[in-house]
């Protein structure tokens, strides 16, 4: 089998062992961003940003950049943004991770800083992995960042559910992508049947999912070989603007 890229990986000081988990597999590259726990205090709903957390966030995002040097492995670092909306180092990243669950502290969508950040990512054409509750997902894709290419992870599982995205015809939008991480195989098959295999990518969501197990689920799907290759390698490379030739270089 060909080279595989994992399109959804969290790596931080406590979750570096990803590389042990993918040993002897075809996974030769990954989209990598920090662990949520290093970005904001997710269990404190009235959490206010502060210097300590801004620094923690900076260290976590910088750490992901330092992984660029991992041998024989292609790292696509994504910047995990929170309410400081720091644009300073965006030039070094291939995309953005934007993440929040309904019971967690909120992004300050009304702030000028937020608008500035979104303008910057649209200008740089950086894809955004957006995990947010449904209303905020709509706000993001329809009014805040209509030009951005957005990956709704887990086939929508944590953004309001897969079916809801079907009902609102969101998967049909040209700029909306998804990943397979933690999604039921039946849902992945249903997505492919309805919307094709050009905007769906394999992801493991490590450390919440195990890469080899998640990959096997995709390889065992009753879909064409062409679809499997698109999902495990080609789609994410195209999305990131990598030449498909790169795939051969990485072997
Ligand atoms: Zn994740």
Coordinates of C-alpha atoms and ligand atoms in Angstrom, one line a residue:
X1 CA 0.0 0.0 0.0
X2 CA 0.9 3.6 -0.6
X3 CA 2.1 6.3 1.8
X4 CA -0.6 7.4 4.2
X5 CA -1.0 10.8 5.7
X6 CA -2.9 11.1 9.1
X7 CA -4.9 14.3 8.8
X8 CA -5.7 14.7 12.5
X9 CA -3.1 14.3 15.3
X10 CA -2.6 16.1 18.6
X11 CA 0.9 16.1 19.9
X12 CA 2.1 17.7 23.1
X13 CA 4.6 17.1 25.8
X14 CA 2.4 14.4 27.2
X15 CA 1.4 12.7 23.9
X16 CA 4.7 12.5 22.0
X17 CA 4.4 8.7 21.7
X18 CA 2.4 9.0 18.5
X19 CA 5.6 7.9 16.6
X20 CA 5.6 4.7 18.6
X21 CA 2.0 4.0 17.7
X22 CA 2.6 4.3 14.0
X23 CA 5.8 2.2 13.9
X24 CA 5.7 -0.4 11.0
X25 CA 2.7 1.3 9.4
X26 CA 2.4 3.1 6.1
X27 CA 1.7 6.4 7.9
X28 CA 4.5 8.6 6.7
X29 CA 3.1 12.1 7.4
X30 CA 0.6 13.9 9.5
X31 CA -1.3 17.1 10.2
X32 CA -0.2 17.9 13.7
X33 CA -1.4 20.4 16.3
X34 CA -1.3 20.7 20.1
X35 CA -3.4 18.9 22.6
X36 CA -6.5 20.9 23.8
X37 CA -5.3 20.7 27.4
X38 CA -2.4 22.9 26.4
X39 CA -4.5 25.6 24.8
X40 CA -7.2 26.6 27.3
X41 CA -8.8 25.3 30.6
X42 CA -11.6 23.4 28.9
X43 CA -13.4 22.4 32.1
X44 CA -13.7 25.9 33.6
X45 CA -16.6 27.5 31.7
X46 CA -15.9 31.0 33.0
X47 CA -12.2 30.7 32.1
X48 CA -10.5 34.0 31.3
X49 CA -7.4 34.1 29.2
X50 CA -4.3 35.2 30.9
X51 CA -0.5 35.5 30.5
X52 CA 0.2 32.1 31.9
X53 CA -2.1 30.4 29.4
X54 CA -0.9 32.6 26.5
X55 CA 2.6 31.4 27.2
X56 CA 1.5 27.8 27.6
X57 CA -0.2 28.0 24.2
X58 CA 2.8 29.6 22.6
X59 CA 5.1 26.8 23.9
X60 CA 2.6 24.1 22.7
X61 CA 2.3 25.7 19.2
X62 CA 6.1 26.1 19.0
X63 CA 6.6 22.5 20.0
X64 CA 4.6 21.4 17.0
X65 CA 6.8 23.5 14.7
X66 CA 9.9 21.8 16.2
X67 CA 8.6 18.4 15.0
X68 CA 9.3 19.5 11.4
X69 CA 12.7 17.8 11.8
X70 CA 11.3 14.3 12.5
X71 CA 13.2 11.9 10.2
X72 CA 11.5 10.4 7.2
X73 CA 8.2 11.8 8.3
X74 CA 6.4 14.7 6.8
X75 CA 4.9 17.0 9.4
X76 CA 2.2 19.6 8.4
X77 CA 2.0 21.8 11.5
X78 CA -1.4 23.4 12.3
X79 CA -1.7 26.4 14.6
X80 CA -4.2 25.9 17.5
X81 CA -5.8 29.3 17.9
X82 CA -7.5 30.7 21.0
X83 CA -8.7 34.1 22.2
X84 CA -5.3 35.9 21.8
X85 CA -5.8 35.3 18.0
X86 CA -2.1 35.6 17.6
X87 CA -1.1 35.9 13.9
X88 CA 2.7 36.4 14.5
X89 CA 3.8 33.0 13.3
X90 CA 1.1 32.0 10.8
X91 CA 3.7 31.9 8.0
X92 CA 5.2 28.8 9.5
X93 CA 2.0 26.7 9.6
X94 CA 0.0 24.8 7.0
X95 CA -3.4 25.4 8.6
X96 CA -5.4 26.2 11.7
X97 CA -7.0 24.1 14.5
X98 CA -10.1 25.8 15.9
X99 CA -11.8 23.8 18.7
X100 CA -14.5 24.1 21.3
X101 CA -17.3 21.9 22.7
X102 CA -20.6 23.4 23.9
X103 CA -19.8 23.3 27.6
X104 CA -16.4 24.9 27.2
X105 CA -15.2 28.5 27.4
X106 CA -16.1 30.5 24.2
X107 CA -14.2 32.1 21.4
X108 CA -14.7 35.8 21.3
X109 CA -16.3 35.9 17.9
X110 CA -17.2 39.6 18.2
X111 CA -13.7 40.9 18.9
X112 CA -11.7 42.9 16.3
X113 CA -8.8 40.5 17.0
X114 CA -10.9 37.6 15.9
X115 CA -11.9 39.3 12.6
X116 CA -8.3 40.3 12.0
X117 CA -7.2 36.7 12.5
X118 CA -9.8 35.3 10.2
X119 CA -8.9 37.9 7.5
X120 CA -5.3 36.8 7.8
X121 CA -6.1 33.1 7.4
X122 CA -8.3 33.8 4.4
X123 CA -5.6 35.9 2.9
X124 CA -3.1 33.1 3.4
X125 CA -5.6 30.5 2.3
X126 CA -5.0 28.3 5.3
X127 CA -7.4 25.4 5.8
X128 CA -9.2 25.3 9.2
X129 CA -10.1 22.2 11.2
X130 CA -13.2 23.5 12.9
X131 CA -14.7 21.7 15.8
X132 CA -17.4 23.8 17.3
X133 CA -21.1 23.6 18.3
X134 CA -23.5 23.7 15.4
X135 CA -24.6 27.3 15.6
X136 CA -21.0 28.6 15.8
X137 CA -20.1 26.3 12.9
X138 CA -22.7 28.0 10.8
X139 CA -21.6 31.4 11.9
X140 CA -18.0 30.5 11.0
X141 CA -18.6 29.1 7.5
X142 CA -21.4 31.4 6.4
X143 CA -20.4 34.8 7.8
X144 CA -17.1 34.9 9.6
X145 CA -14.9 33.1 7.1
X146 CA -16.9 32.3 4.0
X147 CA -13.8 32.1 1.8
X148 CA -11.9 29.6 4.1
X149 CA -11.7 25.9 3.3
X150 CA -13.0 24.2 6.4
X151 CA -12.5 20.6 7.6
X152 CA -15.4 19.6 9.9
X153 CA -13.7 16.7 11.8
X154 CA -15.2 13.3 12.7
X155 CA -17.9 13.5 9.9
X156 CA -19.6 16.1 12.1
X157 CA -19.9 13.9 15.2
X158 CA -18.9 16.7 17.6
X159 CA -20.2 19.7 15.6
X160 CA -23.9 18.7 15.9
X161 CA -23.9 15.3 14.3
X162 CA -23.4 13.9 10.8
X163 CA -27.1 13.9 9.8
X164 CA -27.6 17.5 10.7
X165 CA -24.9 18.5 8.2
X166 CA -26.7 16.3 5.6
X167 CA -30.0 18.0 6.3
X168 CA -28.5 21.5 6.0
X169 CA -26.7 20.5 2.8
X170 CA -23.4 21.6 4.3
X171 CA -21.4 18.6 3.0
X172 CA -22.3 19.6 -0.5
X173 CA -20.5 22.9 -0.2
X174 CA -17.3 23.0 -2.3
X175 CA -15.2 24.4 0.6
X176 CA -16.3 22.0 3.3
X177 CA -14.2 18.9 3.9
X178 CA -14.3 16.3 6.6
X179 CA -12.1 13.7 8.3
X180 CA -12.8 10.1 9.3
X181 CA -11.4 10.2 12.8
X182 CA -13.7 8.5 15.4
X183 CA -16.5 8.3 12.9
X184 CA -18.5 5.0 12.5
X185 CA -17.5 3.1 9.3
X186 CA -21.2 3.2 8.2
X187 CA -21.2 7.0 8.4
X188 CA -18.0 7.2 6.3
X189 CA -19.5 4.9 3.7
X190 CA -22.7 6.9 3.7
X191 CA -20.8 10.1 3.2
X192 CA -18.9 8.6 0.3
X193 CA -22.0 7.3 -1.3
X194 CA -23.7 10.7 -1.1
X195 CA -20.9 13.2 -1.6
X196 CA -18.1 11.3 -3.3
X197 CA -14.5 10.7 -2.0
X198 CA -12.8 14.0 -2.9
X199 CA -13.3 16.0 0.3
X200 CA -12.9 13.3 3.0
X201 CA -9.6 12.5 4.7
X202 CA -8.3 9.8 7.0
X203 CA -7.5 11.0 10.5
X204 CA -6.8 9.2 13.7
X205 CA -7.4 12.0 16.3
X206 CA -4.5 10.6 18.3
X207 CA -4.4 10.4 21.4
X208 CA -8.2 10.0 21.4
X209 CA -8.0 7.4 18.7
X210 CA -5.4 4.9 17.7
X211 CA -3.8 5.5 14.3
X212 CA -3.4 1.9 13.1
X213 CA -6.9 0.9 14.3
X214 CA -8.5 4.0 12.7
X215 CA -6.6 3.3 9.5
X216 CA -7.6 -0.3 9.3
X217 CA -11.3 0.7 9.6
X218 CA -10.8 2.8 6.4
X219 CA -8.9 0.0 4.6
X220 CA -11.7 -2.4 5.4
X221 CA -14.5 -0.2 4.0
X222 CA -16.4 -1.5 1.0
X223 CA -15.2 1.3 -1.3
X224 CA -13.0 1.4 -4.4
X225 CA -9.2 1.3 -4.2
X226 CA -9.3 4.7 -5.9
X227 CA -11.4 6.1 -3.1
X228 CA -9.1 4.6 -0.4
X229 CA -6.1 6.2 -2.0
X230 CA -7.9 9.6 -2.2
X231 CA -8.9 9.4 1.5
X232 CA -5.6 8.1 2.9
X233 CA -3.2 10.3 0.9
X234 CA -4.2 12.4 -2.0
X235 CA -7.0 14.6 -0.7
X236 CA -5.1 16.0 2.2
X237 CA -2.0 16.7 0.0
X238 CA -4.2 18.5 -2.5
X239 CA -5.9 20.5 0.3
X240 CA -2.5 21.6 1.6
X241 CA -1.3 22.5 -1.9
X242 CA 1.3 19.8 -1.9
X243 CA 2.2 18.5 -5.3
X244 CA 1.1 14.9 -5.6
X245 CA 4.6 14.1 -6.7
X246 CA 5.5 14.7 -3.0
X247 CA 3.8 11.4 -2.3
X248 CA 6.6 9.7 -4.3
X249 CA 9.3 11.7 -2.7
X250 CA 8.3 10.6 0.7
X251 CA 8.7 6.9 0.1
Ligands
LIG1 ZN1 -8.9 16.1 17.8

